[in-house]
PDB file of C-alpha atoms in Angstrom:
ATOM      1  CA  MET A   1     -25.248 -15.006  -0.442  1.00 50.00           C
ATOM      2  CA  SER A   2     -21.531 -12.656   0.035  1.00 70.00           C
ATOM      3  CA  GLU A   3     -20.881 -10.536   2.881  1.00 94.00           C
ATOM      4  CA  ARG A   4     -21.003  -7.504   2.850  1.00 97.00           C
ATOM      5  CA  ILE A   5     -18.663  -4.458   3.355  1.00 98.00           C
ATOM      6  CA  ASN A   6     -18.183  -0.761   2.631  1.00 98.00           C
ATOM      7  CA  LEU A   7     -14.829   1.190   1.613  1.00 98.00           C
ATOM      8  CA  ASN A   8     -14.342   4.285   2.104  1.00 98.00           C
ATOM      9  CA  ALA A   9     -12.237   7.641   1.852  1.00 97.00           C
ATOM     10  CA  ASP A  10     -11.602  10.978   2.907  1.00 96.00           C
ATOM     11  CA  LEU A  11     -11.512  13.412   0.071  1.00 97.00           C
ATOM     12  CA  GLY A  12     -12.296  16.864  -1.273  1.00 97.00           C
ATOM     13  CA  GLU A  13      -9.471  18.276   0.871  1.00 96.00           C
ATOM     14  CA  SER A  14      -8.062  20.152  -1.773  1.00 95.00           C
ATOM     15  CA  PHE A  15      -7.858  24.057  -0.924  1.00 94.00           C
ATOM     16  CA  GLY A  16      -7.991  26.846  -3.511  1.00 91.00           C
ATOM     17  CA  ALA A  17      -4.753  26.195  -5.487  1.00 90.00           C
ATOM     18  CA  TRP A  18      -3.408  23.718  -3.810  1.00 91.00           C
ATOM     19  CA  ARG A  19      -4.132  20.120  -4.898  1.00 92.00           C
ATOM     20  CA  MET A  20      -4.138  17.197  -2.335  1.00 92.00           C
ATOM     21  CA  GLY A  21      -4.878  13.362  -3.623  1.00 91.00           C
ATOM     22  CA  ASP A  22      -6.879  12.098  -6.981  1.00 94.00           C
ATOM     23  CA  ASP A  23     -10.589  12.143  -5.858  1.00 96.00           C
ATOM     24  CA  ALA A  24     -11.895  11.349  -9.815  1.00 96.00           C
ATOM     25  CA  ALA A  25      -9.797   8.022  -9.630  1.00 96.00           C
ATOM     26  CA  MET A  26     -10.695   7.251  -5.847  1.00 97.00           C
ATOM     27  CA  LEU A  27     -14.091   8.053  -6.719  1.00 98.00           C
ATOM     28  CA  GLU A  28     -14.356   5.052  -9.366  1.00 97.00           C
ATOM     29  CA  VAL A  29     -13.223   2.674  -6.640  1.00 98.00           C
ATOM     30  CA  VAL A  30     -14.609   3.298  -3.314  1.00 98.00           C
ATOM     31  CA  LYS A  31     -18.337   2.692  -2.494  1.00 98.00           C
ATOM     32  CA  SER A  32     -18.321   6.188   0.422  1.00 98.00           C
ATOM     33  CA  ALA A  33     -16.974   9.435   0.722  1.00 98.00           C
ATOM     34  CA  ASN A  34     -16.525  11.571   3.510  1.00 98.00           C
ATOM     35  CA  VAL A  35     -16.142  15.064   1.933  1.00 98.00           C
ATOM     36  CA  ALA A  36     -14.029  17.724   4.272  1.00 98.00           C
ATOM     37  CA  CYS A  37     -16.447  20.346   5.027  1.00 98.00           C
ATOM     38  CA  GLY A  38     -13.798  23.705   4.803  1.00 96.00           C
ATOM     39  CA  PHE A  39     -12.706  23.779   8.321  1.00 97.00           C
ATOM     40  CA  HIS A  40      -9.738  21.429   7.544  1.00 97.00           C
ATOM     41  CA  ALA A  41      -9.348  21.341   4.200  1.00 97.00           C
ATOM     42  CA  GLY A  42     -11.699  21.655   0.842  1.00 97.00           C
ATOM     43  CA  ASP A  43     -13.750  24.413  -0.322  1.00 97.00           C
ATOM     44  CA  PRO A  44     -16.944  25.261  -1.574  1.00 97.00           C
ATOM     45  CA  LEU A  45     -16.052  24.340  -5.098  1.00 97.00           C
ATOM     46  CA  VAL A  46     -14.232  21.906  -4.300  1.00 98.00           C
ATOM     47  CA  MET A  47     -16.839  20.346  -2.345  1.00 98.00           C
ATOM     48  CA  ARG A  48     -19.231  20.545  -5.118  1.00 98.00           C
ATOM     49  CA  GLN A  49     -16.817  19.150  -7.746  1.00 97.00           C
ATOM     50  CA  THR A  50     -16.134  16.716  -5.253  1.00 98.00           C
ATOM     51  CA  VAL A  51     -20.323  15.949  -4.819  1.00 98.00           C
ATOM     52  CA  ALA A  52     -20.420  15.815  -8.710  1.00 98.00           C
ATOM     53  CA  THR A  53     -18.042  13.416  -8.927  1.00 98.00           C
ATOM     54  CA  ALA A  54     -20.244  10.813  -6.577  1.00 98.00           C
ATOM     55  CA  LYS A  55     -23.139  11.417  -8.406  1.00 98.00           C
ATOM     56  CA  ARG A  56     -21.768  10.242 -11.217  1.00 98.00           C
ATOM     57  CA  CYS A  57     -19.823   7.660  -9.890  1.00 98.00           C
ATOM     58  CA  GLY A  58     -23.085   5.995  -7.410  1.00 98.00           C
ATOM     59  CA  VAL A  59     -20.687   6.881  -4.722  1.00 98.00           C
ATOM     60  CA  SER A  60     -22.775   7.798  -1.300  1.00 98.00           C
ATOM     61  CA  LEU A  61     -22.190  11.002   1.039  1.00 98.00           C
ATOM     62  CA  GLY A  62     -20.553  11.752   3.844  1.00 98.00           C
ATOM     63  CA  ALA A  63     -19.558  14.592   5.665  1.00 98.00           C
ATOM     64  CA  HIS A  64     -16.173  14.799   7.234  1.00 98.00           C
ATOM     65  CA  PRO A  65     -15.850  17.715   9.177  1.00 98.00           C
ATOM     66  CA  GLY A  66     -12.912  18.751  11.868  1.00 98.00           C
ATOM     67  CA  PHE A  67     -11.284  21.140  13.650  1.00 98.00           C
ATOM     68  CA  PRO A  68     -10.655  24.566  12.218  1.00 97.00           C
ATOM     69  CA  ASP A  69      -7.292  24.399  11.323  1.00 96.00           C
ATOM     70  CA  LEU A  70      -6.243  24.484   7.313  1.00 94.00           C
ATOM     71  CA  GLN A  71      -2.931  24.727   8.148  1.00 94.00           C
ATOM     72  CA  GLY A  72      -2.253  21.609  10.156  1.00 95.00           C
ATOM     73  CA  PHE A  73      -4.528  19.961   8.458  1.00 95.00           C
ATOM     74  CA  GLY A  74      -6.711  18.706  11.232  1.00 95.00           C
ATOM     75  CA  ARG A  75      -4.419  17.010  12.790  1.00 95.00           C
ATOM     76  CA  ARG A  76      -3.558  19.422  15.530  1.00 96.00           C
ATOM     77  CA  ARG A  77      -5.105  18.841  19.029  1.00 96.00           C
ATOM     78  CA  MET A  78      -7.466  21.623  19.821  1.00 97.00           C
ATOM     79  CA  ASP A  79      -9.629  22.093  23.133  1.00 96.00           C
ATOM     80  CA  LEU A  80     -12.725  23.807  22.595  1.00 97.00           C
ATOM     81  CA  PRO A  81     -16.012  24.705  24.989  1.00 98.00           C
ATOM     82  CA  ALA A  82     -18.574  21.451  24.221  1.00 98.00           C
ATOM     83  CA  ALA A  83     -21.045  24.312  22.609  1.00 98.00           C
ATOM     84  CA  GLU A  84     -18.864  26.055  20.209  1.00 98.00           C
ATOM     85  CA  LEU A  85     -17.431  22.573  18.740  1.00 98.00           C
ATOM     86  CA  GLU A  86     -20.661  21.013  18.470  1.00 98.00           C
ATOM     87  CA  ALA A  87     -21.992  24.347  16.428  1.00 98.00           C
ATOM     88  CA  MET A  88     -19.197  23.905  14.124  1.00 98.00           C
ATOM     89  CA  LEU A  89     -20.033  20.973  13.821  1.00 98.00           C
ATOM     90  CA  ILE A  90     -23.213  21.406  12.732  1.00 98.00           C
ATOM     91  CA  TYR A  91     -22.214  23.842  10.254  1.00 98.00           C
ATOM     92  CA  GLN A  92     -19.663  21.874   8.328  1.00 98.00           C
ATOM     93  CA  ILE A  93     -22.374  18.767   8.205  1.00 98.00           C
ATOM     94  CA  GLY A  94     -25.283  21.962   6.927  1.00 98.00           C
ATOM     95  CA  ALA A  95     -22.757  22.901   4.442  1.00 98.00           C
ATOM     96  CA  LEU A  96     -21.627  19.604   2.742  1.00 98.00           C
ATOM     97  CA  ALA A  97     -25.985  19.402   2.965  1.00 98.00           C
ATOM     98  CA  GLY A  98     -26.675  21.905   1.206  1.00 98.00           C
ATOM     99  CA  ILE A  99     -24.200  21.914  -1.290  1.00 98.00           C
ATOM    100  CA  ALA A 100     -25.149  17.666  -2.118  1.00 98.00           C
ATOM    101  CA  ARG A 101     -29.009  19.051  -2.265  1.00 98.00           C
ATOM    102  CA  ALA A 102     -28.098  21.436  -4.811  1.00 98.00           C
ATOM    103  CA  ASP A 103     -26.875  18.433  -6.680  1.00 96.00           C
ATOM    104  CA  GLY A 104     -29.289  16.239  -6.586  1.00 97.00           C
ATOM    105  CA  MET A 105     -27.690  14.863  -4.189  1.00 98.00           C
ATOM    106  CA  THR A 106     -28.240  13.802  -0.196  1.00 98.00           C
ATOM    107  CA  VAL A 107     -25.383  13.764   2.708  1.00 98.00           C
ATOM    108  CA  THR A 108     -26.029  10.435   4.200  1.00 98.00           C
ATOM    109  CA  HIS A 109     -22.947   9.378   7.036  1.00 98.00           C
ATOM    110  CA  VAL A 110     -20.513  11.689   9.395  1.00 98.00           C
ATOM    111  CA  LYS A 111     -16.922  11.134   9.960  1.00 98.00           C
ATOM    112  CA  PRO A 112     -14.617  13.516  12.409  1.00 98.00           C
ATOM    113  CA  HIS A 113     -11.675  13.965  10.812  1.00 97.00           C
ATOM    114  CA  GLY A 114      -7.992  13.803  12.370  1.00 94.00           C
ATOM    115  CA  ALA A 115      -7.562  15.002  15.627  1.00 96.00           C
ATOM    116  CA  LEU A 116     -10.888  15.562  16.591  1.00 98.00           C
ATOM    117  CA  ASN A 117     -11.568  11.614  15.172  1.00 97.00           C
ATOM    118  CA  ASN A 118      -9.022  10.427  17.658  1.00 94.00           C
ATOM    119  CA  MET A 119      -9.331  12.111  20.334  1.00 96.00           C
ATOM    120  CA  ALA A 120     -13.149  11.546  20.142  1.00 97.00           C
ATOM    121  CA  CYS A 121     -12.002   8.064  20.071  1.00 96.00           C
ATOM    122  CA  ALA A 122     -10.659   7.902  23.300  1.00 95.00           C
ATOM    123  CA  ASP A 123     -12.673  10.956  25.247  1.00 97.00           C
ATOM    124  CA  ALA A 124     -16.449  10.027  26.155  1.00 98.00           C
ATOM    125  CA  LYS A 125     -17.680  13.615  26.294  1.00 98.00           C
ATOM    126  CA  LEU A 126     -15.795  14.625  23.322  1.00 98.00           C
ATOM    127  CA  ALA A 127     -17.524  11.688  21.533  1.00 98.00           C
ATOM    128  CA  ALA A 128     -21.504  12.518  23.219  1.00 98.00           C
ATOM    129  CA  THR A 129     -20.538  16.274  21.535  1.00 98.00           C
ATOM    130  CA  VAL A 130     -19.674  14.513  18.531  1.00 98.00           C
ATOM    131  CA  ALA A 131     -22.585  12.484  18.447  1.00 98.00           C
ATOM    132  CA  ARG A 132     -25.299  15.494  20.059  1.00 98.00           C
ATOM    133  CA  ALA A 133     -24.074  17.740  16.973  1.00 98.00           C
ATOM    134  CA  VAL A 134     -24.964  15.025  14.165  1.00 98.00           C
ATOM    135  CA  ARG A 135     -28.083  14.009  15.617  1.00 98.00           C
ATOM    136  CA  ALA A 136     -28.874  17.838  15.771  1.00 98.00           C
ATOM    137  CA  ALA A 137     -28.069  18.628  12.383  1.00 98.00           C
ATOM    138  CA  ASP A 138     -30.075  15.460  11.365  1.00 98.00           C
ATOM    139  CA  PRO A 139     -31.129  12.470  13.290  1.00 98.00           C
ATOM    140  CA  ASP A 140     -31.029  10.217  10.767  1.00 98.00           C
ATOM    141  CA  LEU A 141     -27.607  10.448   9.476  1.00 98.00           C
ATOM    142  CA  ILE A 142     -25.492   7.460   9.943  1.00 98.00           C
ATOM    143  CA  LEU A 143     -22.210   7.916  12.484  1.00 98.00           C
ATOM    144  CA  LEU A 144     -18.918   6.203  10.574  1.00 98.00           C
ATOM    145  CA  ALA A 145     -16.203   5.683  13.554  1.00 98.00           C
ATOM    146  CA  PRO A 146     -13.455   3.571  14.499  1.00 97.00           C
ATOM    147  CA  VAL A 147     -14.057   0.249  16.217  1.00 97.00           C
ATOM    148  CA  LEU A 148     -13.981  -0.383  19.897  1.00 96.00           C
ATOM    149  CA  SER A 149     -14.048   3.187  20.034  1.00 97.00           C
ATOM    150  CA  GLN A 150     -15.986   6.161  22.636  1.00 97.00           C
ATOM    151  CA  LEU A 151     -17.516   7.640  19.316  1.00 98.00           C
ATOM    152  CA  VAL A 152     -19.050   3.996  18.616  1.00 98.00           C
ATOM    153  CA  ILE A 153     -21.051   4.254  22.352  1.00 98.00           C
ATOM    154  CA  ALA A 154     -21.579   7.766  22.378  1.00 98.00           C
ATOM    155  CA  GLY A 155     -23.213   7.598  18.615  1.00 98.00           C
ATOM    156  CA  ARG A 156     -25.516   3.988  20.138  1.00 98.00           C
ATOM    157  CA  GLU A 157     -26.933   6.328  23.121  1.00 98.00           C
ATOM    158  CA  ALA A 158     -27.617   9.252  20.833  1.00 98.00           C
ATOM    159  CA  GLY A 159     -29.950   6.889  19.176  1.00 98.00           C
ATOM    160  CA  LEU A 160     -28.039   6.988  15.656  1.00 98.00           C
ATOM    161  CA  ARG A 161     -27.030   4.476  13.962  1.00 98.00           C
ATOM    162  CA  VAL A 162     -23.481   3.272  13.621  1.00 98.00           C
ATOM    163  CA  VAL A 163     -21.184   1.843  11.009  1.00 98.00           C
ATOM    164  CA  GLU A 164     -17.765   0.457  12.489  1.00 98.00           C
ATOM    165  CA  GLU A 165     -14.833   0.911  10.167  1.00 97.00           C
ATOM    166  CA  VAL A 166     -11.158  -0.101  10.474  1.00 97.00           C
ATOM    167  CA  PHE A 167      -8.230   2.032   8.887  1.00 95.00           C
ATOM    168  CA  ALA A 168      -6.440   0.156   5.730  1.00 95.00           C
ATOM    169  CA  ASP A 169      -3.295   1.894   5.452  1.00 91.00           C
ATOM    170  CA  ARG A 170      -2.612   3.266  10.040  1.00 92.00           C
ATOM    171  CA  ALA A 171      -1.170   0.283  12.494  1.00 94.00           C
ATOM    172  CA  TYR A 172      -2.935  -0.022  15.787  1.00 95.00           C
ATOM    173  CA  LEU A 173      -1.527   0.284  19.833  1.00 94.00           C
ATOM    174  CA  ASP A 174      -2.757  -2.709  21.709  1.00 94.00           C
ATOM    175  CA  ASP A 175      -5.410  -0.468  23.375  1.00 92.00           C
ATOM    176  CA  GLY A 176      -6.780  -0.321  19.619  1.00 92.00           C
ATOM    177  CA  ASN A 177      -6.481   3.549  19.401  1.00 89.00           C
ATOM    178  CA  LEU A 178      -4.042   4.392  15.960  1.00 90.00           C
ATOM    179  CA  VAL A 179      -0.705   4.299  16.608  1.00 93.00           C
ATOM    180  CA  PRO A 180       0.014   8.571  16.665  1.00 88.00           C
ATOM    181  CA  ARG A 181       1.354   9.727  13.173  1.00 85.00           C
ATOM    182  CA  SER A 182       4.689  11.136  15.185  1.00 86.00           C
ATOM    183  CA  GLN A 183       5.773   7.459  16.054  1.00 89.00           C
ATOM    184  CA  PRO A 184       7.763   4.756  13.760  1.00 87.00           C
ATOM    185  CA  GLY A 185       5.435   2.438  12.061  1.00 87.00           C
ATOM    186  CA  ALA A 186       2.182   4.687  12.275  1.00 90.00           C
ATOM    187  CA  MET A 187       1.410   3.732   8.569  1.00 90.00           C
ATOM    188  CA  VAL A 188       0.975   0.818   6.834  1.00 93.00           C
ATOM    189  CA  HIS A 189       2.508   1.527   3.079  1.00 90.00           C
ATOM    190  CA  GLY A 190       1.893  -0.409  -0.191  1.00 93.00           C
ATOM    191  CA  ALA A 191      -1.192  -1.873  -1.295  1.00 95.00           C
ATOM    192  CA  ASP A 192      -0.218  -5.233  -1.021  1.00 95.00           C
ATOM    193  CA  ALA A 193       0.318  -4.409   2.411  1.00 95.00           C
ATOM    194  CA  CYS A 194      -2.966  -2.739   3.462  1.00 96.00           C
ATOM    195  CA  LEU A 195      -4.243  -5.727   1.584  1.00 96.00           C
ATOM    196  CA  ARG A 196      -2.954  -8.432   3.721  1.00 96.00           C
ATOM    197  CA  HIS A 197      -3.428  -5.963   6.858  1.00 96.00           C
ATOM    198  CA  VAL A 198      -7.430  -5.781   5.854  1.00 97.00           C
ATOM    199  CA  LEU A 199      -7.712  -9.569   5.245  1.00 97.00           C
ATOM    200  CA  ALA A 200      -5.815 -10.496   8.361  1.00 96.00           C
ATOM    201  CA  MET A 201      -8.242  -8.712  10.138  1.00 96.00           C
ATOM    202  CA  LEU A 202     -11.289  -9.194   9.204  1.00 97.00           C
ATOM    203  CA  GLU A 203     -10.766 -12.962   8.985  1.00 96.00           C
ATOM    204  CA  ALA A 204      -9.712 -12.773  12.784  1.00 96.00           C
ATOM    205  CA  GLY A 205     -12.399 -10.673  13.193  1.00 96.00           C
ATOM    206  CA  ALA A 206     -10.177  -8.608  15.412  1.00 97.00           C
ATOM    207  CA  LEU A 207      -8.159  -5.243  15.166  1.00 95.00           C
ATOM    208  CA  ILE A 208      -4.658  -6.419  14.948  1.00 95.00           C
ATOM    209  CA  SER A 209      -2.147  -4.416  17.063  1.00 95.00           C
ATOM    210  CA  ILE A 210       1.661  -3.309  16.137  1.00 94.00           C
ATOM    211  CA  ASN A 211       2.998  -6.079  18.627  1.00 94.00           C
ATOM    212  CA  GLY A 212       0.436  -8.668  17.631  1.00 94.00           C
ATOM    213  CA  LYS A 213      -2.527  -8.704  19.729  1.00 95.00           C
ATOM    214  CA  ARG A 214      -6.002  -9.000  18.732  1.00 97.00           C
ATOM    215  CA  LEU A 215      -9.247  -7.195  20.149  1.00 96.00           C
ATOM    216  CA  PRO A 216     -12.203  -8.982  18.994  1.00 97.00           C
ATOM    217  CA  VAL A 217     -14.156  -6.415  16.530  1.00 96.00           C
ATOM    218  CA  LYS A 218     -16.772  -6.678  13.576  1.00 93.00           C
ATOM    219  CA  ALA A 219     -15.124  -4.218  10.766  1.00 95.00           C
ATOM    220  CA  GLN A 220     -18.334  -3.093   8.324  1.00 97.00           C
ATOM    221  CA  SER A 221     -15.840  -0.375   6.515  1.00 98.00           C
ATOM    222  CA  ILE A 222     -12.624  -0.273   5.305  1.00 98.00           C
ATOM    223  CA  CYS A 223     -11.007   3.392   5.258  1.00 96.00           C
ATOM    224  CA  VAL A 224      -8.534   4.726   2.800  1.00 93.00           C
ATOM    225  CA  HIS A 225      -6.241   7.841   3.400  1.00 85.00           C
ATOM    226  CA  GLY A 226      -7.154   9.772  -0.108  1.00 75.00           C
ATOM    227  CA  ASP A 227      -4.342  12.147   0.855  1.00 76.00           C
ATOM    228  CA  ASP A 228      -2.135   9.220   0.430  1.00 76.00           C
ATOM    229  CA  ALA A 229       0.873   8.529  -2.779  1.00 79.00           C
ATOM    230  CA  GLU A 230      -0.626   5.427  -2.926  1.00 86.00           C
ATOM    231  CA  ALA A 231      -3.746   5.613  -2.520  1.00 92.00           C
ATOM    232  CA  VAL A 232      -5.162   4.868  -5.213  1.00 95.00           C
ATOM    233  CA  ALA A 233      -3.525   1.566  -6.017  1.00 95.00           C
ATOM    234  CA  THR A 234      -3.694   0.798  -2.352  1.00 95.00           C
ATOM    235  CA  ALA A 235      -8.094   1.419  -3.218  1.00 96.00           C
ATOM    236  CA  ARG A 236      -7.855  -0.832  -5.931  1.00 97.00           C
ATOM    237  CA  ALA A 237      -5.675  -3.345  -4.461  1.00 97.00           C
ATOM    238  CA  LEU A 238      -8.434  -3.719  -1.587  1.00 97.00           C
ATOM    239  CA  ARG A 239     -11.758  -3.419  -4.180  1.00 98.00           C
ATOM    240  CA  ASP A 240      -9.862  -6.388  -5.858  1.00 98.00           C
ATOM    241  CA  GLY A 241      -8.868  -8.196  -2.613  1.00 97.00           C
ATOM    242  CA  LEU A 242     -12.165  -7.898  -1.028  1.00 97.00           C
ATOM    243  CA  GLN A 243     -14.197  -9.274  -3.677  1.00 97.00           C
ATOM    244  CA  ARG A 244     -11.953 -12.216  -4.773  1.00 97.00           C
ATOM    245  CA  ALA A 245     -11.909 -13.201  -0.585  1.00 96.00           C
ATOM    246  CA  GLY A 246     -15.586 -12.726  -1.255  1.00 96.00           C
ATOM    247  CA  TYR A 247     -16.949  -9.509  -0.451  1.00 97.00           C
ATOM    248  CA  GLU A 248     -19.943  -7.747  -1.866  1.00 97.00           C
ATOM    249  CA  LEU A 249     -18.807  -4.290  -1.687  1.00 98.00           C
ATOM    250  CA  VAL A 250     -21.298  -1.751  -0.469  1.00 98.00           C
ATOM    251  CA  SER A 251     -22.747   1.732   0.627  1.00 98.00           C
ATOM    252  CA  ILE A 252     -22.837   2.713   3.943  1.00 98.00           C
ATOM    253  CA  PRO A 253     -26.524   3.028   3.491  1.00 98.00           C
ATOM    254  CA  GLU A 254     -26.702   0.214   2.423  1.00 97.00           C
ATOM    255  CA  LEU A 255     -24.969  -1.598   5.322  1.00 93.00           C
ATOM    256  CA  ALA A 256     -26.915   0.770   7.914  1.00 84.00           C
TER     257      ALA A 256
END
């Protein structure tokens, strides 16, 4: 029997007249979509259009909540009181859940976005706030969290099902965190390079850092950022390469 793995993408990140990525093409390739909920990107119409396309393509839906930072695309650090952040996350998850319900779909997972995700990976208290908000919104939701992160630990401690992911197009530090985008080498460029990066980690059963350090992990899901100009080509290369390597691509609910 083939080993199962998920391919996901961050989508629905257009806003009004501003267009980001090729969601329609990506949804033909990936198995799960993390849909922006209006705080860092996205708007109600974009959310509904993304949900409708995901339904047509048979792609599972996740909420992708972030900091209230449209100008910074959710990539700027913010220091918010825990109660306020928890309410913001519940609000965003609920917004996508309502739109999904109107189209006969269900939100099955949550993946924090950008700076919120990065900060919660390293900060146990922040990770616990995120996990608490997800559970409060719906205890049946799956938390999609980076391998080796405080989010994985907090999600499990909160009683959530957790699926662990790695990034196809991002490089890692020796401690397992992502190389900051402000530093050289943070991004893995090109479809072939991303595929080699992913297959090397899967074969090793480890994160492979920018310095070659190996940190043992069990990656269940691979993420491609939908806002990159090469995103669709990268997703296709990953899908085809993973299938050639003997993996069966499935949705996040099928893993959890």
